PDB file of C-alpha atoms in Angstrom:
ATOM      1  CA  UNK P1151       6.609 -10.553 -12.049  1.00 47.00           C
ATOM      2  CA  UNK P1152       2.940  -9.838 -12.566  1.00 47.00           C
ATOM      3  CA  UNK P1153       2.779  -6.255 -13.697  1.00 48.00           C
ATOM      4  CA  UNK P1154      -0.899  -4.693 -14.087  1.00 47.00           C
ATOM      5  CA  UNK P1155      -0.810  -1.779 -16.635  1.00 46.00           C
ATOM      6  CA  UNK P1156      -3.534   1.029 -16.972  1.00 47.00           C
ATOM      7  CA  UNK P1157      -3.313   3.846 -19.357  1.00 43.00           C
ATOM      8  CA  UNK P1158      -5.107   6.222 -21.874  1.00 43.00           C
ATOM      9  CA  UNK P1159      -3.537   5.363 -25.166  1.00 42.00           C
ATOM     10  CA  UNK P1160      -2.802   8.574 -26.902  1.00 35.00           C
ATOM     11  CA  UNK P1161      -4.597  11.842 -25.751  1.00 30.00           C
ATOM     12  CA  UNK P1162      -3.137  19.058 -21.956  1.00 29.00           C
ATOM     13  CA  UNK P1163      -1.148  17.726 -19.312  1.00 30.00           C
ATOM     14  CA  UNK P1164      -1.383  13.700 -19.480  1.00 30.00           C
ATOM     15  CA  UNK P1165      -1.552  13.048 -15.829  1.00 32.00           C
ATOM     16  CA  UNK P1166      -1.523   9.247 -14.817  1.00 32.00           C
ATOM     17  CA  UNK P1167      -3.134   8.504 -11.335  1.00 31.00           C
ATOM     18  CA  UNK P1168      -3.687   5.580  -9.191  1.00 31.00           C
ATOM     19  CA  UNK P1169      -0.541   3.776  -8.010  1.00 29.00           C
ATOM     20  CA  UNK P1170       1.246   0.878  -9.715  1.00 30.00           C
ATOM     21  CA  UNK P1171      -1.213   0.943 -12.331  1.00 33.00           C
ATOM     22  CA  UNK P1172      -2.033   3.944 -14.678  1.00 32.00           C
ATOM     23  CA  UNK P1173      -5.492   5.537 -14.265  1.00 33.00           C
ATOM     24  CA  UNK P1174      -6.458   8.562 -15.754  1.00 34.00           C
ATOM     25  CA  UNK P1175     -11.766   9.747 -15.899  1.00 35.00           C
ATOM     26  CA  UNK P1176     -15.946   9.340 -17.179  1.00 37.00           C
ATOM     27  CA  UNK P1177     -19.392   9.626 -15.151  1.00 41.00           C
ATOM     28  CA  UNK P1178     -20.164   6.544 -12.663  1.00 51.00           C
ATOM     29  CA  UNK P1179     -20.987   3.838 -14.900  1.00 63.00           C
ATOM     30  CA  UNK P1180     -20.942   0.253 -15.087  1.00 83.00           C
ATOM     31  CA  UNK P1181     -18.327  -1.962 -16.293  1.00 91.00           C
ATOM     32  CA  UNK P1182     -20.929  -3.983 -18.652  1.00 91.00           C
ATOM     33  CA  UNK P1183     -21.653  -0.585 -20.650  1.00 90.00           C
ATOM     34  CA  UNK P1184     -18.471   1.182 -20.366  1.00 91.00           C
ATOM     35  CA  UNK P1185     -15.453  -1.571 -20.901  1.00 93.00           C
ATOM     36  CA  UNK P1186     -14.922  -4.678 -23.581  1.00 95.00           C
ATOM     37  CA  UNK P1187     -12.830  -7.310 -22.287  1.00 96.00           C
ATOM     38  CA  UNK P1188      -9.937  -7.724 -24.892  1.00 96.00           C
ATOM     39  CA  UNK P1189      -8.186 -10.813 -24.063  1.00 96.00           C
ATOM     40  CA  UNK P1190      -7.591 -13.410 -21.873  1.00 96.00           C
ATOM     41  CA  UNK P1191     -10.991 -15.731 -22.289  1.00 91.00           C
ATOM     42  CA  UNK P1192     -12.454 -16.734 -18.825  1.00 93.00           C
ATOM     43  CA  UNK P1193      -9.360 -14.983 -16.856  1.00 95.00           C
ATOM     44  CA  UNK P1194     -11.095 -11.468 -17.080  1.00 95.00           C
ATOM     45  CA  UNK P1195     -14.878 -11.354 -15.681  1.00 94.00           C
ATOM     46  CA  UNK P1196     -17.184  -8.618 -14.661  1.00 94.00           C
ATOM     47  CA  UNK P1197     -19.239  -9.426 -11.492  1.00 91.00           C
ATOM     48  CA  UNK P1198     -22.428  -7.720 -11.252  1.00 84.00           C
ATOM     49  CA  UNK P1199     -21.836  -4.291 -12.877  1.00 82.00           C
ATOM     50  CA  UNK P1200     -19.218  -2.384 -10.752  1.00 87.00           C
ATOM     51  CA  UNK P1201     -16.626  -4.899 -10.248  1.00 92.00           C
ATOM     52  CA  UNK P1202     -14.258  -6.427 -12.983  1.00 94.00           C
ATOM     53  CA  UNK P1203     -11.590  -9.247 -12.117  1.00 94.00           C
ATOM     54  CA  UNK P1204      -8.525  -9.777 -14.331  1.00 95.00           C
ATOM     55  CA  UNK P1205      -6.268 -12.711 -13.303  1.00 95.00           C
ATOM     56  CA  UNK P1206      -3.063 -13.990 -14.492  1.00 94.00           C
ATOM     57  CA  UNK P1207      -1.772 -17.633 -14.831  1.00 95.00           C
ATOM     58  CA  UNK P1208       1.224 -19.395 -16.269  1.00 94.00           C
ATOM     59  CA  UNK P1209      -0.685 -19.585 -19.655  1.00 94.00           C
ATOM     60  CA  UNK P1210      -2.000 -16.066 -20.201  1.00 95.00           C
ATOM     61  CA  UNK P1211      -2.976 -12.875 -18.393  1.00 95.00           C
ATOM     62  CA  UNK P1212      -5.839 -10.567 -19.670  1.00 96.00           C
ATOM     63  CA  UNK P1213      -7.023  -7.133 -20.301  1.00 96.00           C
ATOM     64  CA  UNK P1214      -9.689  -4.672 -21.150  1.00 96.00           C
ATOM     65  CA  UNK P1215     -10.387  -1.325 -22.781  1.00 95.00           C
ATOM     66  CA  UNK P1216     -12.992   1.282 -22.459  1.00 93.00           C
ATOM     67  CA  UNK P1217     -15.862   1.331 -25.059  1.00 92.00           C
ATOM     68  CA  UNK P1218     -15.561   4.808 -25.636  1.00 90.00           C
ATOM     69  CA  UNK P1219     -12.729   7.321 -27.051  1.00 90.00           C
ATOM     70  CA  UNK P1220     -12.077  10.413 -25.238  1.00 88.00           C
ATOM     71  CA  UNK P1221     -10.174  13.343 -26.222  1.00 85.00           C
ATOM     72  CA  UNK P1222      -9.189  14.711 -22.714  1.00 81.00           C
ATOM     73  CA  UNK P1223     -10.743  13.679 -19.610  1.00 80.00           C
ATOM     74  CA  UNK P1224      -9.973  12.222 -16.006  1.00 80.00           C
ATOM     75  CA  UNK P1225     -10.767   8.569 -15.392  1.00 81.00           C
ATOM     76  CA  UNK P1226     -11.103   7.370 -11.438  1.00 81.00           C
ATOM     77  CA  UNK P1227     -11.290   3.749 -10.545  1.00 82.00           C
ATOM     78  CA  UNK P1228     -10.360   1.793  -7.352  1.00 83.00           C
ATOM     79  CA  UNK P1229      -7.595  -0.916  -7.523  1.00 78.00           C
ATOM     80  CA  UNK P1230      -7.575  -3.467  -4.708  1.00 70.00           C
ATOM     81  CA  UNK P1231      -4.519  -3.132  -2.278  1.00 51.00           C
ATOM     82  CA  UNK P1232      -3.535   0.141  -4.162  1.00 54.00           C
ATOM     83  CA  UNK P1233      -3.837   3.631  -2.529  1.00 61.00           C
ATOM     84  CA  UNK P1234      -5.846   6.374  -4.601  1.00 74.00           C
ATOM     85  CA  UNK P1235      -5.195   9.646  -6.140  1.00 72.00           C
ATOM     86  CA  UNK P1236      -1.306   9.120  -6.422  1.00 77.00           C
ATOM     87  CA  UNK P1237       0.083  10.474  -9.630  1.00 78.00           C
ATOM     88  CA  UNK P1238       2.836   8.218 -11.076  1.00 73.00           C
ATOM     89  CA  UNK P1239       3.179   9.729 -14.550  1.00 77.00           C
ATOM     90  CA  UNK P1240       2.785  13.478 -16.116  1.00 82.00           C
ATOM     91  CA  UNK P1241       3.621  14.262 -19.531  1.00 83.00           C
ATOM     92  CA  UNK P1242       3.326  18.250 -19.975  1.00 84.00           C
ATOM     93  CA  UNK P1243       2.162  20.021 -23.055  1.00 85.00           C
ATOM     94  CA  UNK P1244       5.046  21.623 -24.448  1.00 89.00           C
ATOM     95  CA  UNK P1245       3.837  21.650 -28.333  1.00 90.00           C
ATOM     96  CA  UNK P1246       4.348  25.351 -28.666  1.00 91.00           C
ATOM     97  CA  UNK P1247       8.195  24.354 -27.768  1.00 91.00           C
ATOM     98  CA  UNK P1248       8.375  21.645 -30.616  1.00 89.00           C
ATOM     99  CA  UNK P1249       7.458  18.665 -28.294  1.00 90.00           C
ATOM    100  CA  UNK P1250       4.651  16.691 -30.298  1.00 88.00           C
ATOM    101  CA  UNK P1251       1.531  16.288 -28.251  1.00 86.00           C
ATOM    102  CA  UNK P1252      -2.025  14.275 -29.153  1.00 82.00           C
ATOM    103  CA  UNK P1253      -3.776  17.595 -28.645  1.00 83.00           C
ATOM    104  CA  UNK P1254      -6.524  16.254 -31.360  1.00 83.00           C
ATOM    105  CA  UNK P1255      -6.118  12.413 -31.081  1.00 84.00           C
ATOM    106  CA  UNK P1256      -8.582  10.428 -29.217  1.00 86.00           C
ATOM    107  CA  UNK P1257      -7.800   7.694 -26.774  1.00 85.00           C
ATOM    108  CA  UNK P1258      -9.086   4.647 -24.910  1.00 88.00           C
ATOM    109  CA  UNK P1259      -8.536   3.168 -21.530  1.00 87.00           C
ATOM    110  CA  UNK P1260      -6.337   0.169 -21.532  1.00 89.00           C
ATOM    111  CA  UNK P1261      -5.647  -2.124 -18.515  1.00 91.00           C
ATOM    112  CA  UNK P1262      -3.844  -5.583 -18.260  1.00 92.00           C
ATOM    113  CA  UNK P1263      -2.318  -7.891 -16.300  1.00 91.00           C
ATOM    114  CA  UNK P1264       0.413  -9.851 -17.646  1.00 90.00           C
ATOM    115  CA  UNK P1265       4.027 -11.651 -16.826  1.00 90.00           C
ATOM    116  CA  UNK P1266       6.650  -9.096 -17.584  1.00 82.00           C
ATOM    117  CA  UNK P1267       9.471 -11.317 -15.854  1.00 83.00           C
ATOM    118  CA  UNK P1268      11.533 -11.282 -19.215  1.00 82.00           C
ATOM    119  CA  UNK P1269      12.393  -7.727 -18.553  1.00 73.00           C
ATOM    120  CA  UNK P1270      10.885  -6.099 -15.609  1.00 68.00           C
ATOM    121  CA  UNK P1271      12.633  -7.924 -12.895  1.00 71.00           C
ATOM    122  CA  UNK P1272      16.001  -6.658 -12.823  1.00 67.00           C
ATOM    123  CA  UNK P1273      16.635  -7.425 -16.603  1.00 68.00           C
ATOM    124  CA  UNK P1274      14.752 -10.564 -16.096  1.00 75.00           C
ATOM    125  CA  UNK P1275      17.080 -12.004 -13.469  1.00 80.00           C
ATOM    126  CA  UNK P1276      13.840 -12.592 -10.960  1.00 80.00           C
ATOM    127  CA  UNK P1277      11.560 -14.927 -12.464  1.00 87.00           C
ATOM    128  CA  UNK P1278       7.783 -15.053 -11.336  1.00 88.00           C
ATOM    129  CA  UNK P1279       6.674 -17.311  -8.537  1.00 90.00           C
ATOM    130  CA  UNK P1280       4.068 -19.349 -10.086  1.00 92.00           C
ATOM    131  CA  UNK P1281       3.187 -21.513  -6.935  1.00 94.00           C
ATOM    132  CA  UNK P1282       1.167 -18.204  -5.942  1.00 92.00           C
ATOM    133  CA  UNK P1283      -1.007 -17.843  -9.262  1.00 92.00           C
ATOM    134  CA  UNK P1284      -3.228 -17.041 -10.402  1.00 94.00           C
ATOM    135  CA  UNK P1285      -2.593 -13.426  -9.787  1.00 93.00           C
ATOM    136  CA  UNK P1286      -5.608 -11.327  -9.884  1.00 93.00           C
ATOM    137  CA  UNK P1287      -6.350  -7.322  -9.929  1.00 91.00           C
ATOM    138  CA  UNK P1288      -9.625  -6.200  -8.744  1.00 92.00           C
ATOM    139  CA  UNK P1289     -11.136  -2.774 -10.366  1.00 91.00           C
ATOM    140  CA  UNK P1290     -14.160  -0.972  -8.900  1.00 89.00           C
ATOM    141  CA  UNK P1291     -16.194   2.138  -9.187  1.00 86.00           C
ATOM    142  CA  UNK P1292     -15.167   3.116 -12.812  1.00 86.00           C
ATOM    143  CA  UNK P1293     -15.893   6.947 -12.822  1.00 83.00           C
ATOM    144  CA  UNK P1294     -15.116   8.877 -16.018  1.00 81.00           C
ATOM    145  CA  UNK P1295     -15.439  12.780 -16.729  1.00 80.00           C
ATOM    146  CA  UNK P1296     -14.197  13.376 -20.186  1.00 81.00           C
ATOM    147  CA  UNK P1297     -14.542  14.932 -23.559  1.00 83.00           C
ATOM    148  CA  UNK P1298     -16.067  11.977 -25.610  1.00 83.00           C
ATOM    149  CA  UNK P1299     -14.646  11.497 -29.292  1.00 84.00           C
ATOM    150  CA  UNK P1300     -17.149  10.550 -32.282  1.00 81.00           C
ATOM    151  CA  UNK P1301     -17.295  10.726 -35.825  1.00 78.00           C
ATOM    152  CA  UNK P1302     -14.034  12.783 -35.889  1.00 78.00           C
ATOM    153  CA  UNK P1303     -15.140  15.404 -33.238  1.00 77.00           C
ATOM    154  CA  UNK P1304     -15.055  15.925 -29.469  1.00 79.00           C
ATOM    155  CA  UNK P1305     -17.927  16.486 -27.138  1.00 77.00           C
ATOM    156  CA  UNK P1306     -17.875  17.830 -23.526  1.00 71.00           C
ATOM    157  CA  UNK P1307     -20.873  19.733 -23.306  1.00 51.00           C
ATOM    158  CA  UNK P1308     -21.028  21.640 -19.917  1.00 58.00           C
ATOM    159  CA  UNK P1309     -24.984  21.138 -19.284  1.00 46.00           C
ATOM    160  CA  UNK P1310     -24.116  17.133 -18.843  1.00 47.00           C
ATOM    161  CA  UNK P1311     -24.373  15.493 -15.532  1.00 49.00           C
ATOM    162  CA  UNK P1312     -21.025  13.820 -16.156  1.00 49.00           C
ATOM    163  CA  UNK P1313     -19.242  17.209 -16.499  1.00 48.00           C
ATOM    164  CA  UNK P1314     -20.890  18.729 -13.325  1.00 51.00           C
ATOM    165  CA  UNK P1315     -17.062  18.735 -11.845  1.00 61.00           C
ATOM    166  CA  UNK P1316     -14.768  20.363 -14.489  1.00 66.00           C
ATOM    167  CA  UNK P1317     -11.789  20.577 -11.935  1.00 72.00           C
ATOM    168  CA  UNK P1318      -9.924  18.011 -13.935  1.00 71.00           C
ATOM    169  CA  UNK P1319      -9.686  20.435 -16.993  1.00 71.00           C
ATOM    170  CA  UNK P1320      -7.571  22.594 -15.007  1.00 72.00           C
ATOM    171  CA  UNK P1321      -6.099  20.041 -12.569  1.00 75.00           C
ATOM    172  CA  UNK P1322      -2.092  20.554 -11.913  1.00 80.00           C
ATOM    173  CA  UNK P1323       0.308  18.989  -9.357  1.00 84.00           C
ATOM    174  CA  UNK P1324       0.329  20.640  -5.682  1.00 87.00           C
ATOM    175  CA  UNK P1325       3.344  20.327  -3.572  1.00 90.00           C
ATOM    176  CA  UNK P1326       1.878  17.076  -1.576  1.00 90.00           C
ATOM    177  CA  UNK P1327       1.603  15.514  -5.526  1.00 88.00           C
ATOM    178  CA  UNK P1328       5.117  16.285  -6.190  1.00 89.00           C
ATOM    179  CA  UNK P1329       6.301  14.513  -3.110  1.00 91.00           C
ATOM    180  CA  UNK P1330       3.898  11.474  -3.945  1.00 89.00           C
ATOM    181  CA  UNK P1331       5.163  11.598  -7.644  1.00 88.00           C
ATOM    182  CA  UNK P1332       8.798  11.555  -6.362  1.00 89.00           C
ATOM    183  CA  UNK P1333       8.107   8.699  -3.667  1.00 89.00           C
ATOM    184  CA  UNK P1334       6.542   6.470  -6.489  1.00 85.00           C
ATOM    185  CA  UNK P1335       9.110   7.019  -8.751  1.00 85.00           C
ATOM    186  CA  UNK P1336      11.943   6.173  -6.346  1.00 87.00           C
ATOM    187  CA  UNK P1337      10.493   2.911  -4.969  1.00 85.00           C
ATOM    188  CA  UNK P1338       8.348   1.687  -8.199  1.00 80.00           C
ATOM    189  CA  UNK P1339       9.791   3.095 -11.196  1.00 80.00           C
ATOM    190  CA  UNK P1340      11.607   0.453 -13.441  1.00 74.00           C
ATOM    191  CA  UNK P1341      12.295   2.091 -16.648  1.00 77.00           C
ATOM    192  CA  UNK P1342      12.634   5.831 -17.542  1.00 83.00           C
ATOM    193  CA  UNK P1343      13.486   6.523 -21.233  1.00 85.00           C
ATOM    194  CA  UNK P1344      14.649   9.961 -20.071  1.00 87.00           C
ATOM    195  CA  UNK P1345      17.670   8.279 -18.860  1.00 84.00           C
ATOM    196  CA  UNK P1346      18.315   5.740 -21.144  1.00 86.00           C
ATOM    197  CA  UNK P1347      21.528   7.221 -23.041  1.00 88.00           C
ATOM    198  CA  UNK P1348      22.135   4.313 -24.758  1.00 86.00           C
ATOM    199  CA  UNK P1349      18.866   4.310 -26.655  1.00 87.00           C
ATOM    200  CA  UNK P1350      19.619   8.027 -27.435  1.00 91.00           C
ATOM    201  CA  UNK P1351      23.310   8.224 -28.434  1.00 92.00           C
ATOM    202  CA  UNK P1352      22.475  11.256 -30.497  1.00 92.00           C
ATOM    203  CA  UNK P1353      20.763  13.118 -27.379  1.00 91.00           C
ATOM    204  CA  UNK P1354      17.759  12.636 -25.346  1.00 90.00           C
ATOM    205  CA  UNK P1355      14.126  13.608 -26.756  1.00 91.00           C
ATOM    206  CA  UNK P1356      13.401  17.341 -26.409  1.00 90.00           C
ATOM    207  CA  UNK P1357      11.010  17.180 -23.416  1.00 89.00           C
ATOM    208  CA  UNK P1358      13.586  15.416 -21.373  1.00 89.00           C
ATOM    209  CA  UNK P1359      15.565  18.609 -21.201  1.00 86.00           C
ATOM    210  CA  UNK P1360      12.607  20.874 -20.137  1.00 86.00           C
ATOM    211  CA  UNK P1361      11.543  21.051 -16.729  1.00 67.00           C
ATOM    212  CA  UNK P1362       8.962  19.152 -15.997  1.00 62.00           C
ATOM    213  CA  UNK P1363       7.684  15.989 -13.765  1.00 54.00           C
ATOM    214  CA  UNK P1364       7.232  12.612 -15.668  1.00 47.00           C
TER     215      UNK P1364
END
C-alpha cells in the first residue's frame, strides 16, 4: 500500500485539511522558491514552478518539505484525485486543561510518498502490487497564509499581501465539516491512538478523554 502523507510537523487548533493526505497554509507561491525536495533522488520533480510530482517504486519513495518554518497558519494545496477542503485531523488547544500544545514551537510542511504495507494494510496482510508501479502523487497550487518563524520569533504583519485573508486564524469546523470529518475517519482512518488501549494500559492521554474532534 502506498501512503501519501502531508503534515505540519509541530505548531490554536491544528487542522489538517485535504483528504487522504494531510495539508494544512502560505501566499500563492511556487515550488522552486517554497519547497525543498528532501529525499527520493529523481523520484521527486518540480515541473515548471507550480507542479510537484512525488513517485514511489519498489526501491524507494520520495518527499519534500517547506523551506520556511511557520508558527501558525493554513496551507492549501491541490492533490490529484483527491477532494479539497475536507478536514481529516483536528487537535484542539486544551493547554489550559493540562494538555501539551506547541503554542511556541515552529513547524514546517512535510509531504512524502512511501510504502507502508508492513503495517497499514490490515497489519501488513495485504501487500503492494508493484505491477502498478511507479505510483505518483501530483501537487499543485501551493498557497500559504501563515505566521513566518525566523530567528526565534514569529511575524505575521496584517499589512502583508499574504495575510490579506485572516479567516484561518479563527477557523473552526461547522456542521458540514464535522460530517466530512466523520466520513473520512470511518472510511480512511487506519489507526487512532486514542483507541489503542493496549498502548496505554494505565489510561489514555488526557486529550482523548476530552470532548473533541480528532
